[in-house]
CSV table of C-alpha atoms in Angstrom, one decimal:
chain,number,residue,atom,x,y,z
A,1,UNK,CA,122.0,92.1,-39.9
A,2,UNK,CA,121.2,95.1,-41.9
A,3,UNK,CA,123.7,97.9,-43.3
A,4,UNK,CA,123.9,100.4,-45.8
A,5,UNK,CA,125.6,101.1,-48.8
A,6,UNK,CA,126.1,105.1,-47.7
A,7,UNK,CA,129.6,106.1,-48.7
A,8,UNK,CA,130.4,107.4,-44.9
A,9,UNK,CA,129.6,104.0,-44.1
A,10,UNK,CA,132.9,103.4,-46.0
A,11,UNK,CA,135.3,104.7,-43.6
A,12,UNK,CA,137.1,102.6,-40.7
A,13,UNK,CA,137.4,98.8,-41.2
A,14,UNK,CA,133.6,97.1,-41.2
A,15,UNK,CA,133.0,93.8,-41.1
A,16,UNK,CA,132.4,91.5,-44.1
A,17,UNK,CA,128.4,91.0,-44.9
A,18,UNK,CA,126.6,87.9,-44.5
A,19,UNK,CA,125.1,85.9,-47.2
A,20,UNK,CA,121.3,87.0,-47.3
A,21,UNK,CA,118.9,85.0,-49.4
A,22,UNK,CA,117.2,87.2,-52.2
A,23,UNK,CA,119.0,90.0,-52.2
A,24,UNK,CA,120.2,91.5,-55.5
A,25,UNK,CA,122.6,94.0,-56.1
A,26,UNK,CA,120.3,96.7,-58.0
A,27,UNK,CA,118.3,96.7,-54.1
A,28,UNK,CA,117.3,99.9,-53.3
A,29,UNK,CA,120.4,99.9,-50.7
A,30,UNK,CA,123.3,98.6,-53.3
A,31,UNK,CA,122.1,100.4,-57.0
A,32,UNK,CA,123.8,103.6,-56.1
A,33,UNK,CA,127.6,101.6,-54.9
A,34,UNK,CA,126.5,99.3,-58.1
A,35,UNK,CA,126.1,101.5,-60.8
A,36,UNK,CA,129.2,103.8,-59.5
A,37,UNK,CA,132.0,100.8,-59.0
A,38,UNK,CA,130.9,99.6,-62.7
A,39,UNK,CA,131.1,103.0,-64.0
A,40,UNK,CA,134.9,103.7,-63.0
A,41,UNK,CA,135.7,99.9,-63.9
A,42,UNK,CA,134.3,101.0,-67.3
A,43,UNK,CA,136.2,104.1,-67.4
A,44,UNK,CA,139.5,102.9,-66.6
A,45,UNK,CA,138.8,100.0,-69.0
A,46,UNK,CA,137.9,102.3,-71.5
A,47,UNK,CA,140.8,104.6,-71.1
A,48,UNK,CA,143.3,101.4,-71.3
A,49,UNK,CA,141.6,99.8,-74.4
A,50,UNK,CA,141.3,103.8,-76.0
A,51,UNK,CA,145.4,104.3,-75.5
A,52,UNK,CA,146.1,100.8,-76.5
A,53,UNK,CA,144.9,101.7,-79.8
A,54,UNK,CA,145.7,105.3,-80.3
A,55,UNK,CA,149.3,104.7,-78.6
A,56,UNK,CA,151.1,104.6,-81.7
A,57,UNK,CA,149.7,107.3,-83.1
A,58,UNK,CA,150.5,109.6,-80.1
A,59,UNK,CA,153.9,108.3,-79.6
A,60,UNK,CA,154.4,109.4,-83.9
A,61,UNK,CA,152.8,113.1,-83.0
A,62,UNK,CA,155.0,113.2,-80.2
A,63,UNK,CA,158.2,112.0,-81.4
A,64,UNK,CA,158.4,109.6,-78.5
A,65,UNK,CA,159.2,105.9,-79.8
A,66,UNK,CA,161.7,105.8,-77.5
A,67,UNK,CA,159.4,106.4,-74.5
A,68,UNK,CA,156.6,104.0,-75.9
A,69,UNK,CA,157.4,100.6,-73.9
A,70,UNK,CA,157.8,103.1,-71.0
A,71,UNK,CA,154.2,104.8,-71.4
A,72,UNK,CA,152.4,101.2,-71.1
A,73,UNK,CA,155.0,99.3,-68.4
A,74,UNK,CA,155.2,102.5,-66.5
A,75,UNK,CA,151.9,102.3,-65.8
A,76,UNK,CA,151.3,98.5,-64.9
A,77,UNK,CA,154.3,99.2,-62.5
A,78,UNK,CA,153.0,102.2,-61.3
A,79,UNK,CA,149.3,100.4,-60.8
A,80,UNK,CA,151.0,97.9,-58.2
A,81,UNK,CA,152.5,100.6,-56.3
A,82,UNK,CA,148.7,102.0,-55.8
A,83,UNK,CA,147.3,98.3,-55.1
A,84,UNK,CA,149.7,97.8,-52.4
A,85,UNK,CA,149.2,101.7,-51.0
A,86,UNK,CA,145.7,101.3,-51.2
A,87,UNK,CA,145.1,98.1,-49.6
A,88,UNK,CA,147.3,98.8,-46.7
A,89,UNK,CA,145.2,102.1,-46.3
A,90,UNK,CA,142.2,100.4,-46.7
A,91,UNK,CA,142.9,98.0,-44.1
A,92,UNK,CA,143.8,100.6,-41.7
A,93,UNK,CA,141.0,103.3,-42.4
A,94,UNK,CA,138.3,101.9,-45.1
A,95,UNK,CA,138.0,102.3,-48.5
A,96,UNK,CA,136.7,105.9,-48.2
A,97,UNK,CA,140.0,107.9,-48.5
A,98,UNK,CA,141.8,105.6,-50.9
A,99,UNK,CA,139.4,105.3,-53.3
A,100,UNK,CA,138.6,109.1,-53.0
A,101,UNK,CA,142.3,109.6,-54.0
A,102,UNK,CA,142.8,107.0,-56.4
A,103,UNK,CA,140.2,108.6,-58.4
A,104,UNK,CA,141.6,111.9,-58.1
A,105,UNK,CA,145.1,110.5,-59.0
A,106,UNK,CA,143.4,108.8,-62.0
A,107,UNK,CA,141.7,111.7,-63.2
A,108,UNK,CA,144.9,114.1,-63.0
A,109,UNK,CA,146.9,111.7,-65.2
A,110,UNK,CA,144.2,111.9,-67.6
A,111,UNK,CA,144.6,115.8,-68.1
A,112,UNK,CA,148.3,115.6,-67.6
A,113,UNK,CA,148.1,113.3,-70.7
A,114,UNK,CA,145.3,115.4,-72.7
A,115,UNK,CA,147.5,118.6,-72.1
A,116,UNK,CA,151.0,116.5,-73.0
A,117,UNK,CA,152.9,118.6,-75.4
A,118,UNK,CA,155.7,116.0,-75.2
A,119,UNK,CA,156.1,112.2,-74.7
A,120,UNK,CA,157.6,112.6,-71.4
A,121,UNK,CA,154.7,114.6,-70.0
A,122,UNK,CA,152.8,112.1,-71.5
A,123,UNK,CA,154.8,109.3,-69.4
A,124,UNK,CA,154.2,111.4,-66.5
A,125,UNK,CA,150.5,111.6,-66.9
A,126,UNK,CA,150.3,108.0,-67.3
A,127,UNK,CA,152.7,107.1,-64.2
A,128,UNK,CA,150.0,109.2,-62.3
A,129,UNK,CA,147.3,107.3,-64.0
A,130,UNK,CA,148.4,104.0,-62.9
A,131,UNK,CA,148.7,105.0,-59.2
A,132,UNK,CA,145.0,106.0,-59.6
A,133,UNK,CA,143.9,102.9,-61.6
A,134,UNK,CA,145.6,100.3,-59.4
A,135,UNK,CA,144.1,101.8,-56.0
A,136,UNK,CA,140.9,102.6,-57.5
A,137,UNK,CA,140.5,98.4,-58.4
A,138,UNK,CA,141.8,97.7,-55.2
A,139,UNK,CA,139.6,99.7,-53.3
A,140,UNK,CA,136.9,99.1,-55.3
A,141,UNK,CA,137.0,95.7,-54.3
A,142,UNK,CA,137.7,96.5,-50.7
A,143,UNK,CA,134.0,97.9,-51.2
A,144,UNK,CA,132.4,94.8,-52.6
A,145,UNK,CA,133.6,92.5,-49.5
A,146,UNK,CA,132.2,95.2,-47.1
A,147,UNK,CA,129.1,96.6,-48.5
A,148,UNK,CA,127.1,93.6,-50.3
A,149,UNK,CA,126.5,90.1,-48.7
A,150,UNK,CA,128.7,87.3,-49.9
A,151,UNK,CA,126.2,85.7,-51.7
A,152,UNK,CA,126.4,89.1,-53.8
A,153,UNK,CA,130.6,89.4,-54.4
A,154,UNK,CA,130.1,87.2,-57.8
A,155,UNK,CA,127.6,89.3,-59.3
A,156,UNK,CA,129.3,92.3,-58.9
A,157,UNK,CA,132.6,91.0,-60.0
A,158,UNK,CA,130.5,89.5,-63.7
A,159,UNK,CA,129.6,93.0,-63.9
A,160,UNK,CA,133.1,94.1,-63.3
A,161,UNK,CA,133.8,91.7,-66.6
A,162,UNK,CA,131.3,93.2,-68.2
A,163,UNK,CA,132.4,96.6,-68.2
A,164,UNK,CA,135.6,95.3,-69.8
A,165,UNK,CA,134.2,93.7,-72.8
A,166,UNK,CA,131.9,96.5,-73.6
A,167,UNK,CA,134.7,99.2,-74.0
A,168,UNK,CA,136.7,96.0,-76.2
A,169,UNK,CA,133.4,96.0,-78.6
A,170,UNK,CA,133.1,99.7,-79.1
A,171,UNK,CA,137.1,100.3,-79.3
């Protein structure tokens, strides 16, 4: 069975791929899906790791230590909303539109937050964020079972690791 990893392949529910023998995940047909799921794993890593460390900071500029526990459990809480949101639409339509807007949510909480004069702004931007970052995983992975063979899911998901511990070393 052949496919393709074309993003308007994406849309509508697909079947999951066969295992093919000696197929890697930088073919011709997966380097583009590859090298774009790693890259917004890294990002959102990056971003988490980044606030992590510059959260107290912030929350001093910002007079906000009363809103600090609330910028970081805010956005786990508001991660599993857009899990749940985005697997249900993925189920329905493909990972196309949720990951489309899971991005878009992710990268609005970042300006939200890079514009926050105060620390409830800043709450707000990461609220958004975590809609964005918990669909965007989801959907991401949504991807994985439908575009590469099974054989491949493991690969993909050690490269997913990866771009966790590379934002940890530079951080």
């Amino acid at each position: 069975m052949s496919h393709s990893a074309d993003p308007s392949s994406f849309s509508g529910p697909l079947p999951l791929q066969p295992e093919r023998s000696g197929a890697s995940i930088w073919d011709r047909q997966f380097v583009w899906t590859t090298l774009g799921a790693v890259s917004l794993i890294f990002l959102a890593a990056l971003q988490t790791l980044a606030v992590t460390t510059v959260m107290p900071a912030v929350a001093d500029d910002l007079n906000g230590y009363d809103l600090y526990a609330l910028a970081f459990s805010g956005t786990f809480a508001t991660s599993v909303i857009g899990m749940v949101a985005a697997g249900a639409m993925s189920d329905r339509k493909g990972p196309a539109i949720p990951i489309t807007g899971a991005v878009g949510l992710f990268l609005v909480g970042l300006l939200i937050d890079a514009a926050a004069p105060t620390m409830e702004i800043l709450v707000t931007g990461r609220l958004v964020m975590g809609l964005g970052s918990g669909g965007m995983v989801v959907s991401l992975y949504v991807v994985i079972a439908r575009v590469y063979p099974a054989n491949l899911h493991g690969r993909v998901m050690a490269l997913f690791a990866a771009a966790w511990i590379i934002p940890s070393l530079i951080v």
